[in-house]
Amino acid sequence: MTDFDVLVIGGGTGNNVAAAAADAGLETALVEPGPLGGTCLNRGCNPSKMLIQAANAANHVREAERFHVDATLGGVDHAAIVDEMDDLLGGIAEDMAARYREKEHLTLFEEHTEFLDERTVALDGGAVTAEKVVVAAGSRPIVPPIDGLDEIDYLTSQGALYLREPPESLVVMGGGYIAVELGYFFDAMGTDVTIVEMMDSLLPREDGEVAAAFTDIATDRHDVYTGHRVTAVEETDDGHAVHAETEAGEELTVEGSEVLVALGRQPNSDTLDLDAAGIEVDDRGFIVTNEYLETTAENVWAQGDIAGNALFKHSGDYETRHTIANVVRDEDRTVDLSAMPHAIFTEPQIAGVGATEEDLETAGTEYVVGRADYADSAMGRAKKLDHGFVKVLAAPDGEILGAHAIGYEASTLLHEAVLAMRTGATVEDVAGAIHAHPTLSKVIEAAFRDVND
């Protein structure tokens, strides 16, 4: 006899699997040593977006003069912004834990665990077994072995989000989405921001035209050094010095009162002794899963960041629905992770789905391009949006291969393209749909119409 019908390791998206299993009458264990809600609620998208809204509010005041509005920013209460965010999100996590402690058929283990064999884990000072196991233990910031880094008090995204005072100056190591979002926030709070990125542009995984456009915008705000790899970090009398160099050997030193390491994320698979369970990982440490989210161990599934299919909360939510179907209801539901969108919440926002132009060039795929600028739309002119565009990539027969946007509310506008790609709609279907005037969705329409013009 096993101790539980279902055991879920990880209280981010995994908490929903545990709740569904308990609601179905299955004896369920949920294992989470930290606050429930995982990275998104406590250390990622929820807190960062609340802070970014404060940054947007401050910048709207600063930019009011463009609309002939006399407004002055008297100051920003940074501590109050962070405290409000912490109180709200911390309360959600605490309420969730309280509900789960009282939930019928559910046992919450607030501790770390690791596998002892295929479906046995170490818990509560002993060994606990389960008929089915779901691994959803998430990811954490990558901290590479850079000379001197372990000798300073550096920040990662988690610590940076909860600073109650903005640093005087900040050196950001990395140019991905976490780096640019936090760079934007701290710049709005009055911090002098420097970004050092190894690749030739910021956001190097975006479509090249989008990445180049954002790099130009960020360079107007911050000191940006692309094409520079960080080689060492050291403490100075005034803070920290970050040393970097180009491929040609040109050296650079920048200084800041704080250093933020924003070089990506790695799975927490190395904390679970997966070898004991026979769970295979890939060369980056992500758990290998099939189309049913099954691992190489019998009756063990994995989802979310640790599975590495897509490190987004929305992909984790999508996987959760399939895990519940397969684990709780014994279905054989396959995942379809095509047309997976993503968004970056700087100002302007950035969003993308499907292939980039570079992907298509590398694959030798024939394609055509449609493009439309925000500034050419009625709403773009009303909002005085002097930058931003939507770009559509399509096959000659009208199949939508990808869509990318940089501009106001790009994260919302992109979903028209996402829905079209998920349902098999063509360029002509989107271009022919009636778009309300004078909404920004007219920019989407214009980009799709431009494909065949």
Coordinates of C-alpha atoms in Angstrom, one line a residue, residues 52-209:
I52 CA 6.4 48.0 -13.4
Q53 CA 2.9 49.6 -13.2
A54 CA 4.4 52.0 -10.7
A55 CA 7.2 52.7 -13.1
N56 CA 4.7 53.4 -15.9
A57 CA 2.7 55.7 -13.7
A58 CA 5.8 57.7 -12.8
N59 CA 6.8 57.9 -16.5
H60 CA 3.4 59.0 -17.6
V61 CA 3.7 62.0 -15.3
R62 CA 7.1 62.8 -16.7
E63 CA 5.8 62.6 -20.2
A64 CA 2.6 64.6 -19.6
E65 CA 4.1 67.7 -21.1
R66 CA 3.9 66.0 -24.5
F67 CA 0.1 66.4 -24.3
H68 CA 0.4 70.0 -23.1
V69 CA -0.4 68.9 -19.5
D70 CA 1.5 70.7 -16.8
A71 CA 2.5 68.0 -14.3
T72 CA 5.4 67.6 -12.0
L73 CA 6.5 64.3 -10.3
G74 CA 7.0 65.3 -6.7
G75 CA 8.6 62.0 -5.7
V76 CA 8.2 58.2 -5.6
D77 CA 7.6 56.3 -2.3
H78 CA 9.6 53.2 -3.3
A79 CA 9.2 51.5 0.0
A80 CA 5.4 51.9 -0.1
I81 CA 5.3 50.4 -3.6
V82 CA 7.3 47.4 -2.5
D83 CA 5.4 47.0 0.8
E84 CA 2.0 47.1 -0.9
M85 CA 3.2 44.5 -3.4
D86 CA 4.6 42.3 -0.6
D87 CA 1.5 42.5 1.6
L88 CA -0.9 41.7 -1.3
L89 CA 1.0 38.8 -2.8
G90 CA 2.3 37.5 0.6
G91 CA -1.3 37.5 1.8
I92 CA -2.4 35.5 -1.2
A93 CA 0.3 32.9 -0.6
E94 CA -0.6 32.6 3.1
D95 CA -4.3 32.3 2.4
M96 CA -3.6 29.6 -0.1
A97 CA -1.5 27.6 2.4
A98 CA -4.2 28.1 5.1
R99 CA -6.9 26.7 2.8
Y100 CA -4.7 23.8 1.8
R101 CA -3.9 22.8 5.4
E102 CA -7.7 22.4 6.0
K103 CA -8.5 20.9 2.6
E104 CA -10.0 17.3 2.7
H105 CA -7.8 14.6 1.2
L106 CA -4.8 17.0 1.0
T107 CA -1.7 16.9 3.2
L108 CA 0.7 19.9 2.9
F109 CA 4.4 19.2 3.6
E110 CA 6.2 22.5 4.0
E111 CA 9.7 21.1 3.5
H112 CA 12.3 20.1 0.9
T113 CA 12.2 16.6 -0.4
E114 CA 14.2 14.3 -2.7
F115 CA 13.6 10.9 -4.3
L116 CA 14.6 7.7 -2.6
D117 CA 13.4 5.5 -5.5
E118 CA 10.9 5.7 -8.4
R119 CA 7.9 6.8 -6.4
T120 CA 9.3 7.2 -2.9
V121 CA 10.5 10.5 -1.4
A122 CA 12.0 11.6 1.8
L123 CA 9.5 13.5 3.9
D124 CA 8.6 14.2 7.5
G125 CA 11.7 12.4 8.8
G126 CA 10.9 9.2 6.9
A127 CA 10.0 7.7 3.5
V128 CA 6.7 8.5 1.8
T129 CA 5.3 6.6 -1.2
A130 CA 2.7 7.5 -3.8
E131 CA 1.0 5.7 -6.7
K132 CA 1.5 8.7 -8.9
V133 CA 4.0 11.6 -8.7
V134 CA 4.1 15.0 -10.4
V135 CA 7.3 16.9 -10.4
A136 CA 6.7 20.7 -10.7
A137 CA 9.6 22.1 -8.7
G138 CA 10.4 25.0 -10.9
S139 CA 13.6 26.9 -11.6
R140 CA 15.9 29.5 -10.1
P141 CA 18.2 32.2 -11.4
I142 CA 21.5 31.1 -13.0
V143 CA 24.6 32.3 -11.1
P144 CA 27.6 31.5 -13.3
P145 CA 31.1 31.0 -11.9
I146 CA 32.4 34.5 -12.7
D147 CA 35.6 35.5 -11.0
G148 CA 34.8 37.4 -7.7
L149 CA 31.1 37.1 -7.9
D150 CA 30.8 34.8 -4.9
E151 CA 32.7 37.4 -2.9
I152 CA 30.2 40.2 -3.2
D153 CA 26.6 40.7 -2.2
Y154 CA 25.0 40.6 -5.6
L155 CA 21.3 40.7 -6.4
T156 CA 19.2 38.2 -8.4
S157 CA 15.6 39.0 -9.6
Q158 CA 14.2 37.7 -6.3
G159 CA 16.2 40.1 -4.1
A160 CA 15.9 43.0 -6.5
L161 CA 12.1 42.9 -6.5
Y162 CA 12.0 43.4 -2.7
L163 CA 14.5 46.2 -2.2
R164 CA 12.8 48.8 -0.1
E165 CA 15.1 51.5 -1.4
P166 CA 16.2 51.9 -5.1
P167 CA 20.0 51.7 -5.5
E168 CA 21.9 54.8 -6.5
S169 CA 23.3 52.9 -9.5
L170 CA 22.9 49.4 -10.8
V171 CA 24.9 47.2 -13.1
V172 CA 22.8 44.6 -14.8
M173 CA 24.6 41.5 -16.0
G174 CA 22.6 40.1 -18.9
G175 CA 20.2 41.5 -21.6
G176 CA 17.2 39.1 -21.5
Y177 CA 13.7 39.8 -20.5
I178 CA 14.4 39.9 -16.7
A179 CA 17.3 42.2 -17.2
V180 CA 15.4 44.7 -19.3
E181 CA 12.2 44.7 -17.2
L182 CA 14.1 45.4 -14.0
G183 CA 16.4 47.9 -15.8
Y184 CA 13.3 49.7 -16.9
F185 CA 11.7 49.7 -13.4
F186 CA 14.8 50.9 -11.5
D187 CA 15.5 53.6 -14.1
A188 CA 12.0 54.9 -13.5
M189 CA 12.7 54.9 -9.8
G190 CA 15.7 57.1 -10.3
T191 CA 18.5 54.6 -10.5
D192 CA 21.4 55.0 -12.9
V193 CA 21.2 51.7 -14.8
T194 CA 24.0 50.1 -16.8
I195 CA 23.4 46.9 -18.8
V196 CA 26.2 44.6 -20.0
E197 CA 25.2 41.9 -22.5
M198 CA 27.3 39.3 -24.2
M199 CA 25.3 39.2 -27.5
D200 CA 25.2 42.0 -30.1
S201 CA 21.8 43.2 -29.0
L202 CA 19.5 43.2 -26.0
L203 CA 16.8 40.5 -26.1
P204 CA 18.8 38.4 -28.5
R205 CA 16.1 35.7 -28.7
E206 CA 13.6 38.1 -30.2
D207 CA 13.1 38.7 -33.9
G208 CA 16.2 40.6 -34.9
E209 CA 14.3 43.7 -36.0

